[in-house]
Amino acid sequence: MTPARSSSAAGVYGLGSDIIRNLRKDFRVEFRSRFALNIAVSFAAIVTIAMSLTAGGAPFPAAVQSILLWTVIFFSAMNGLSHIFVREEDQATALFLRVSVTTDSIFISKSIFNQVFMMILLIVITPLFVFFLQVNVIHIAFFILSVAAGGIAIAAATTILAAMVAKAGGKGSLFTIISFPVLLPILWVSINSTTGALRQTAPSYDNPVFLLAFSGFISVISFLLFRSVWLED
Amino acid sequence: MSIKTIALKSVYILMPATILLAFLWAPPAAILGDSSRIMYFHVPLAWVSILAFIVSGILSVAYLADKKGRFHGLVETSYNSAVIGFVFTILTVITGSIWAKISWGVFWNWDPRETSIVIVLIIYIAYFSLQGALAGNENRGRIGSSYLVIAMITLPFFAFLVPRIYPSLHPDPIINKDRTVHLDAAMLTTLLVAILSFSLLYAYILFLMKRITTLKKRIGDYHAAD
């Protein structure tokens, strides 16, 4: 099956208007129920409070705090990022979407949605984590940059994986299973980066630069592959 | 008999030769002693684990690029290569753990090279989980291939970058900072023969699996026509 209009025929203006239309629809549907956001934020809050409670105020070293932060972010993201595509399949709107708008506009709009979703998640999780786990952030601007760069990379890498999981019926923990190997380099570098922000020594900007470069690279690869995942024979 | 068949059948000579060379000809390593002989099996297994993954990834790219469907069976070969790679990765982990226990006193210590092979194992598991979840889906081949391409992006990071950046307890006999070979000539010869034998074994199993897939398809077509 091919989309009703090709990207080249619709032109840049057509692509832009398709993206805005998709985004408007996605935000309206999501924030009407706030299902994915509620689940992801609630999960993050529960895990952070549980960690703080079980730790009983014991101070953790910078590396452990960083690992715990990214563990919370990873699992919270896994609870919500696949929803954007799984919902289309669950509500049987995927076929309508496939024939009414171009594949490129679908990928770009879903990517933007996931980036916004991830940023909202980070805005909630990070202060909560810093507050409950008594994290002493030395380099505040670098810490924000590290968390933001890691979040951008996670959202960029998982958008196409969410489409794959939706095609598989959104089964259970499949999204976490297939995302984990792809997200490992991101988590590895993000942990190093945020650890640097919690220490006295001047942090290296190599880590956030790597994360942003990785985001750009994986977004391009995902954009090229999306047609193979989204369109049906 | 074609060159391909001769090359594949040579595995019947090279595999026993590898075993003989590893246990009888190659000298024991200076500090590790006879336990070092596991290297002639562990290193080729690790090599084939990565080779099979790269072959799967390249075939996936070719399958996705082949819009006209000119090359049949690419996706099956890619899947078969991943199956072989998965088994070889498990064997790599097992032989590596045994060697680690003898050399370092523990079965596992998250050495960068141990980490990288576990990542490859997790990628294989994730790929098979996705393939299993997509059973019956007409786009199974394309989605699975797309996932392998995405997963392949992370491979250089863990298989080549991390083991060279972070300090490792692993010996680096061939690829190291000095760019010199730190192995005795007999040991190096045995290792190279072992790598060649295991690579041919991988190719031979892949060839046999392709024949099985073709036969299964023919039987399916026969029953469908019946």
Coordinates of C-alpha atoms in Angstrom, one line a residue:
Chain A
M1 CA 0.0 0.0 0.0
T2 CA 1.4 3.5 -0.9
P3 CA 0.5 6.8 0.7
A4 CA -2.1 9.0 -1.0
R5 CA 0.5 11.7 -1.7
S6 CA 4.2 11.4 -2.1
S7 CA 6.5 13.8 -0.1
S8 CA 7.9 15.3 -3.3
A9 CA 4.5 16.0 -4.8
A10 CA 3.2 17.6 -1.6
G11 CA 6.3 19.8 -1.4
V12 CA 7.8 21.3 1.6
Y13 CA 4.7 23.3 2.4
G14 CA 2.5 20.2 2.2
L15 CA 5.0 18.3 4.4
G16 CA 5.0 21.2 7.0
S17 CA 1.2 21.4 7.1
D18 CA 0.9 17.6 7.5
I19 CA 3.4 17.7 10.4
I20 CA 1.5 20.5 12.1
R21 CA -1.8 18.7 11.6
N22 CA -0.5 15.4 13.0
L23 CA 1.1 17.2 15.9
R24 CA -2.1 19.1 16.8
K25 CA -4.0 15.8 16.6
D26 CA -1.5 13.9 18.7
F27 CA -1.2 16.5 21.4
R28 CA -5.0 16.9 21.6
V29 CA -5.5 13.1 21.9
E30 CA -2.7 12.7 24.4
F31 CA -3.5 15.6 26.6
R32 CA -7.2 14.8 26.6
S33 CA -6.5 11.5 28.4
R34 CA -2.9 12.2 29.5
F35 CA -2.6 8.4 29.7
A36 CA 1.0 7.9 28.7
L37 CA 2.2 11.0 30.6
N38 CA 0.3 10.1 33.8
I39 CA 1.7 6.5 33.7
A40 CA 5.3 7.6 33.0
V41 CA 5.4 10.5 35.6
S42 CA 3.6 8.4 38.3
F43 CA 6.1 5.6 37.7
A44 CA 9.1 8.0 38.0
A45 CA 7.7 9.6 41.2
I46 CA 7.0 6.2 42.8
V47 CA 10.5 4.8 42.0
T48 CA 12.2 8.0 43.1
I49 CA 10.3 8.1 46.4
A50 CA 10.8 4.4 47.0
M51 CA 14.6 4.8 46.5
S52 CA 14.8 7.8 48.8
L53 CA 12.7 6.0 51.4
T54 CA 14.7 2.7 51.3
A55 CA 18.0 4.7 51.4
G56 CA 16.8 6.4 54.5
G57 CA 18.7 9.6 53.8
A58 CA 22.0 7.8 53.3
P59 CA 24.2 9.8 50.9
F60 CA 25.1 8.1 47.7
P61 CA 28.4 8.8 45.7
A62 CA 28.1 10.9 42.6
A63 CA 28.4 7.9 40.2
V64 CA 25.6 6.0 42.1
Q65 CA 23.3 9.0 42.0
S66 CA 23.9 9.3 38.3
I67 CA 23.2 5.6 37.6
L68 CA 20.0 5.8 39.7
L69 CA 18.8 8.9 37.9
W70 CA 19.3 7.3 34.4
T71 CA 17.6 4.1 35.6
V72 CA 14.6 6.1 36.6
I73 CA 14.6 8.1 33.4
F74 CA 15.0 4.9 31.2
F75 CA 12.2 2.9 32.8
S76 CA 9.9 6.0 32.9
A77 CA 10.6 6.6 29.2
M78 CA 9.9 3.0 28.4
N79 CA 6.4 3.4 30.0
G80 CA 5.4 6.2 27.7
L81 CA 7.4 6.6 24.5
S82 CA 5.9 3.7 22.6
H83 CA 2.3 4.9 23.3
I84 CA 2.3 7.3 20.3
F85 CA 2.4 4.5 17.8
V86 CA 0.7 1.8 19.9
R87 CA -2.3 4.0 20.3
E88 CA -2.7 4.3 16.5
E89 CA -2.8 0.5 16.2
D90 CA -5.0 0.0 19.2
Q91 CA -7.6 2.6 18.1
A92 CA -7.4 1.3 14.5
T93 CA -6.4 4.7 13.2
A94 CA -3.1 3.6 11.8
L95 CA -4.5 2.6 8.4
F96 CA -6.3 5.9 8.1
L97 CA -3.1 7.8 9.0
R98 CA -1.2 5.6 6.4
V99 CA -3.4 6.6 3.5
S100 CA -4.2 10.2 4.4
V101 CA -0.7 11.7 5.2
T102 CA 2.8 11.1 3.9
T103 CA 5.1 8.7 5.7
D104 CA 7.8 11.4 6.2
S105 CA 5.4 13.7 7.9
I106 CA 4.2 10.9 10.2
F107 CA 7.8 10.1 11.3
I108 CA 8.7 13.8 11.8
S109 CA 5.6 14.6 13.8
K110 CA 5.8 11.5 16.0
S111 CA 9.5 12.3 16.6
I112 CA 8.7 15.8 17.7
F113 CA 5.9 14.5 19.9
N114 CA 8.3 12.0 21.6
Q115 CA 10.9 14.8 22.1
V116 CA 8.3 17.0 23.8
F117 CA 7.0 14.1 25.8
M118 CA 10.6 13.2 26.9
M119 CA 11.3 16.9 27.9
I120 CA 8.2 17.1 30.0
L121 CA 9.2 13.8 31.6
L122 CA 12.7 15.1 32.4
I123 CA 11.3 18.4 33.7
V124 CA 9.3 16.4 36.3
I125 CA 11.7 13.6 37.1
T126 CA 15.0 15.6 37.4
P127 CA 14.0 18.1 40.1
L128 CA 12.1 15.3 42.0
F129 CA 15.2 13.1 41.9
V130 CA 17.5 16.0 43.0
F131 CA 15.2 16.8 45.8
F132 CA 14.5 13.3 47.2
L133 CA 17.9 11.9 46.7
Q134 CA 19.7 15.0 48.0
V135 CA 21.8 15.4 44.9
N136 CA 24.4 18.1 45.2
V137 CA 24.8 19.5 41.6
I138 CA 28.1 21.4 41.3
H139 CA 27.8 22.4 37.6
I140 CA 24.1 23.2 37.2
A141 CA 24.2 24.3 33.6
F142 CA 26.2 21.3 32.5
F143 CA 23.9 19.0 34.5
I144 CA 20.9 20.4 32.7
L145 CA 22.7 20.1 29.3
S146 CA 23.6 16.4 30.1
V147 CA 20.1 15.5 31.1
A148 CA 18.6 17.3 28.1
A149 CA 21.1 15.7 25.7
G150 CA 20.5 12.2 27.1
G151 CA 16.7 12.7 26.9
I152 CA 16.9 13.9 23.3
A153 CA 19.0 10.9 22.4
I154 CA 16.6 8.5 24.1
A155 CA 13.6 10.0 22.3
A156 CA 15.4 10.0 18.9
A157 CA 16.5 6.4 19.2
T158 CA 13.1 5.0 20.4
T159 CA 10.7 6.6 17.9
I160 CA 11.2 4.0 15.2
L161 CA 11.4 1.2 17.8
A162 CA 7.9 2.3 19.0
A163 CA 6.6 1.9 15.5
M164 CA 8.1 -1.6 15.4
V165 CA 6.5 -2.5 18.7
A166 CA 3.1 -1.1 17.6
K167 CA 3.3 -3.4 14.5
A168 CA 3.9 -6.3 16.8
G169 CA 0.8 -5.5 18.7
G170 CA 2.5 -3.5 21.5
K171 CA 3.1 -6.8 23.4
G172 CA 4.1 -6.4 27.1
S173 CA 7.8 -5.5 27.7
L174 CA 8.8 -5.9 24.1
F175 CA 9.6 -2.2 23.8
T176 CA 12.0 -2.3 26.8
I177 CA 13.6 -5.5 25.4
I178 CA 14.3 -4.1 22.0
S179 CA 15.2 -0.6 23.2
F180 CA 17.8 -1.6 25.8
P181 CA 20.6 -2.6 23.4
V182 CA 20.1 0.5 21.3
L183 CA 19.9 2.8 24.3
L184 CA 22.9 1.3 26.2
P185 CA 25.5 3.6 24.5
I186 CA 23.3 6.6 25.3
L187 CA 22.8 5.5 29.0
W188 CA 26.5 4.8 29.3
V189 CA 27.5 8.3 28.1
S190 CA 24.7 10.1 29.9
I191 CA 25.7 8.5 33.2
N192 CA 29.3 9.6 32.7
S193 CA 28.1 13.1 31.7
T194 CA 25.9 13.7 34.7
T195 CA 28.5 12.2 37.0
G196 CA 30.9 14.9 35.7
A197 CA 28.3 17.6 36.6
L198 CA 28.2 16.3 40.3
R199 CA 32.0 16.4 40.8
Q200 CA 34.2 19.4 41.6
T201 CA 36.5 18.9 38.6
A202 CA 35.6 20.8 35.3
P203 CA 33.3 18.5 33.2
S204 CA 34.2 17.4 29.7
Y205 CA 31.8 18.6 26.9
D206 CA 32.6 15.5 24.8
N207 CA 29.8 13.5 26.4
P208 CA 26.9 15.9 25.6
V209 CA 28.4 16.5 22.1
F210 CA 28.5 12.7 21.5
L211 CA 24.8 12.4 22.7
L212 CA 23.6 15.2 20.4
A213 CA 25.7 13.7 17.4
F214 CA 24.3 10.3 18.1
S215 CA 20.7 11.7 18.2
G216 CA 21.2 13.3 14.8
F217 CA 22.8 10.2 13.3
I218 CA 20.1 7.8 14.6
S219 CA 17.3 10.2 13.6
V220 CA 18.6 10.2 10.0
I221 CA 18.9 6.3 9.9
S222 CA 15.4 6.0 11.5
F223 CA 13.9 8.5 9.0
L224 CA 15.4 6.4 6.1
L225 CA 14.1 3.1 7.6
F226 CA 10.7 4.3 8.7
R227 CA 9.1 3.7 5.4
S228 CA 10.0 0.0 5.6
V229 CA 8.5 -0.3 9.0
W230 CA 5.4 1.8 8.5
L231 CA 4.2 0.9 5.0
E232 CA 2.6 -2.5 4.3
D233 CA 3.0 -4.7 1.3
Chain B
M1 CA 32.9 -30.2 -7.3
S2 CA 32.8 -26.4 -7.2
I3 CA 35.4 -24.2 -5.4
K4 CA 32.6 -23.2 -3.0
T5 CA 31.9 -26.8 -2.1
I6 CA 35.6 -27.6 -1.6
A7 CA 36.0 -24.6 0.6
L8 CA 33.0 -25.5 2.7
K9 CA 33.9 -29.2 2.9
S10 CA 37.5 -28.3 4.0
V11 CA 36.0 -27.7 7.4
Y12 CA 36.1 -31.5 7.9
I13 CA 39.9 -31.3 7.7
L14 CA 40.5 -27.9 9.3
M15 CA 38.4 -28.4 12.5
P16 CA 40.2 -31.6 13.6
A17 CA 43.5 -30.0 12.6
T18 CA 42.6 -27.0 14.8
I19 CA 42.0 -29.4 17.8
L20 CA 45.3 -31.2 17.2
L21 CA 47.2 -28.0 16.8
A22 CA 45.6 -26.4 19.9
F23 CA 46.3 -29.4 22.2
L24 CA 49.4 -31.0 20.8
W25 CA 51.5 -28.5 18.7
A26 CA 51.0 -25.0 20.2
P27 CA 53.2 -24.4 23.3
P28 CA 51.5 -23.5 26.6
A29 CA 51.6 -19.7 27.5
A30 CA 54.3 -18.5 29.9
I31 CA 52.2 -17.6 32.9
L32 CA 48.8 -19.1 32.1
G33 CA 50.1 -22.6 31.2
D34 CA 47.9 -25.2 29.5
S35 CA 44.7 -23.2 30.4
S36 CA 45.7 -20.7 27.7
R37 CA 44.8 -23.4 25.1
I38 CA 41.1 -22.3 25.5
M39 CA 42.2 -19.2 23.5
Y40 CA 42.2 -21.2 20.3
F41 CA 38.4 -21.8 20.8
H42 CA 37.3 -18.7 22.6
V43 CA 38.8 -16.1 20.3
P44 CA 37.5 -17.7 17.0
L45 CA 34.0 -18.1 18.7
A46 CA 34.0 -14.4 19.6
W47 CA 35.2 -13.5 16.0
V48 CA 32.3 -15.6 14.5
S49 CA 29.8 -14.0 16.9
I50 CA 30.6 -10.6 15.6
L51 CA 31.1 -11.8 12.0
A52 CA 27.6 -13.4 12.0
F53 CA 26.1 -10.2 13.3
I54 CA 27.8 -8.0 10.7
V55 CA 26.7 -10.5 7.9
S56 CA 23.1 -10.3 9.3
G57 CA 23.3 -6.5 9.3
I58 CA 24.7 -6.3 5.8
L59 CA 22.1 -8.7 4.4
S60 CA 19.4 -6.7 6.1
V61 CA 20.6 -3.5 4.4
A62 CA 20.7 -5.3 1.1
Y63 CA 17.2 -6.7 1.7
L64 CA 15.8 -3.3 2.5
A65 CA 17.6 -1.7 -0.5
D66 CA 16.3 -4.4 -2.9
K67 CA 13.0 -2.7 -3.8
K68 CA 12.4 -4.9 -6.8
G69 CA 12.9 -8.2 -4.9
R70 CA 15.7 -9.4 -7.2
F71 CA 17.6 -11.2 -4.4
H72 CA 15.4 -13.8 -2.9
G73 CA 16.1 -15.4 0.5
L74 CA 18.2 -12.5 1.8
V75 CA 16.0 -12.1 4.9
E76 CA 16.1 -15.8 5.6
T77 CA 19.9 -15.9 5.3
S78 CA 20.1 -12.9 7.6
Y79 CA 17.9 -14.6 10.2
N80 CA 19.9 -17.8 9.9
S81 CA 23.2 -15.9 10.3
A82 CA 21.7 -14.4 13.5
V83 CA 20.7 -17.8 14.8
I84 CA 24.3 -19.1 14.3
G85 CA 25.7 -15.9 15.8
F86 CA 23.5 -16.3 18.8
V87 CA 24.7 -19.8 19.5
F88 CA 28.4 -18.8 18.9
T89 CA 27.9 -15.8 21.3
I90 CA 26.6 -18.1 24.0
L91 CA 29.6 -20.4 23.5
T92 CA 31.9 -17.3 23.6
V93 CA 30.4 -16.3 27.0
I94 CA 30.8 -19.9 28.3
T95 CA 34.4 -20.3 27.2
G96 CA 35.3 -16.8 28.3
S97 CA 33.8 -17.4 31.8
I98 CA 35.8 -20.6 32.2
W99 CA 39.0 -18.8 31.1
A100 CA 38.2 -15.9 33.4
K101 CA 37.7 -18.2 36.4
I102 CA 41.1 -19.9 35.7
S103 CA 43.0 -16.6 35.0
W104 CA 41.3 -14.0 37.2
G105 CA 39.6 -16.2 39.9
V106 CA 36.0 -15.1 39.0
F107 CA 33.6 -16.2 36.2
W108 CA 32.5 -12.7 35.5
N109 CA 33.8 -9.2 36.3
W110 CA 32.3 -6.8 33.6
D111 CA 35.5 -6.4 31.8
P112 CA 34.9 -4.1 28.7
R113 CA 35.3 -7.1 26.3
E114 CA 32.9 -9.2 28.5
T115 CA 30.5 -6.2 28.4
S116 CA 30.7 -5.9 24.6
I117 CA 29.9 -9.6 24.0
V118 CA 26.9 -9.5 26.4
I119 CA 25.6 -6.5 24.4
V120 CA 25.8 -8.5 21.2
L121 CA 24.0 -11.3 23.1
I122 CA 21.3 -8.9 24.2
I123 CA 20.9 -7.6 20.6
Y124 CA 20.4 -11.1 19.4
I125 CA 17.8 -11.8 22.1
A126 CA 16.0 -8.5 21.3
Y127 CA 16.0 -9.4 17.6
F128 CA 14.5 -12.9 18.2
S129 CA 11.9 -11.4 20.6
L130 CA 10.8 -8.9 18.0
Q131 CA 10.7 -11.7 15.3
G132 CA 8.7 -13.9 17.6
A133 CA 6.2 -11.0 18.4
L134 CA 5.8 -10.4 14.6
A135 CA 4.9 -14.0 13.8
G136 CA 2.3 -13.9 11.0
N137 CA 2.9 -10.3 10.1
E138 CA 3.6 -9.9 6.4
N139 CA 6.2 -7.2 7.1
R140 CA 8.1 -9.3 9.6
G141 CA 11.2 -9.5 7.3
R142 CA 11.3 -5.7 6.7
I143 CA 10.7 -4.8 10.4
G144 CA 13.3 -7.3 11.6
S145 CA 15.8 -6.1 9.1
S146 CA 15.2 -2.5 10.1
Y147 CA 15.8 -3.4 13.7
L148 CA 19.1 -5.2 12.9
V149 CA 20.3 -2.0 11.0
I150 CA 19.5 0.2 14.0
A151 CA 21.1 -2.3 16.4
M152 CA 24.2 -2.5 14.2
I153 CA 24.8 1.2 14.8
T154 CA 25.6 0.4 18.5
L155 CA 28.0 -2.4 17.6
P156 CA 31.1 -0.3 16.8
F157 CA 30.6 1.5 20.1
F158 CA 30.7 -1.7 22.2
A159 CA 32.7 -4.1 20.1
F160 CA 35.5 -1.8 19.0
L161 CA 35.5 1.5 20.9
V162 CA 34.8 0.6 24.6
P163 CA 37.4 -2.2 24.8
R164 CA 40.0 0.2 23.5
I165 CA 39.1 3.2 25.7
Y166 CA 38.5 1.5 29.1
P167 CA 41.2 -0.5 30.8
S168 CA 40.8 -4.3 30.3
L169 CA 42.2 -7.4 31.8
H170 CA 41.9 -9.2 28.5
P171 CA 45.1 -10.0 26.6
D172 CA 45.5 -8.2 23.3
P173 CA 47.7 -10.4 21.2
I174 CA 47.0 -9.1 17.8
I175 CA 45.2 -5.7 17.8
N176 CA 46.9 -3.5 20.4
K177 CA 48.4 0.0 20.8
D178 CA 52.0 -1.2 19.8
R179 CA 50.6 -2.7 16.5
T180 CA 52.8 -5.7 17.0
V181 CA 52.0 -9.3 17.5
H182 CA 52.7 -10.5 21.1
L183 CA 52.3 -14.2 20.4
D184 CA 54.8 -17.0 19.7
A185 CA 54.8 -18.0 16.0
A186 CA 53.3 -21.5 16.7
M187 CA 50.6 -20.0 18.9
L188 CA 49.8 -17.3 16.3
T189 CA 49.7 -20.0 13.5
T190 CA 47.3 -22.1 15.6
L191 CA 45.1 -19.1 16.4
L192 CA 44.9 -18.1 12.7
V193 CA 44.1 -21.7 11.6
A194 CA 41.4 -21.8 14.4
I195 CA 39.9 -18.5 13.2
L196 CA 39.8 -19.8 9.6
S197 CA 38.3 -23.1 10.7
F198 CA 35.5 -21.5 12.7
S199 CA 34.8 -19.0 10.0
L200 CA 34.4 -21.9 7.5
L201 CA 32.3 -23.8 10.0
Y202 CA 30.0 -20.7 10.3
A203 CA 29.8 -20.5 6.4
Y204 CA 29.1 -24.3 6.2
I205 CA 26.3 -24.2 8.8
L206 CA 24.8 -21.1 7.1
F207 CA 24.9 -23.0 3.8
L208 CA 23.2 -26.1 5.4
M209 CA 20.5 -23.8 6.9
K210 CA 19.9 -22.2 3.6
R211 CA 19.3 -25.7 2.0
I212 CA 16.9 -26.6 4.9
T213 CA 15.0 -23.3 4.3
T214 CA 14.8 -24.0 0.6
L215 CA 13.6 -27.6 1.2
K216 CA 11.0 -26.4 3.7
K217 CA 9.7 -23.9 1.1
R218 CA 9.5 -26.5 -1.6
I219 CA 7.6 -28.9 0.7
G220 CA 5.3 -26.0 1.6
D221 CA 4.7 -25.2 -2.1
Y222 CA 4.1 -28.9 -2.8
H223 CA 1.5 -29.2 -0.1
A224 CA -0.1 -25.9 -1.2
A225 CA -0.4 -27.2 -4.8
D226 CA -1.7 -30.5 -3.6

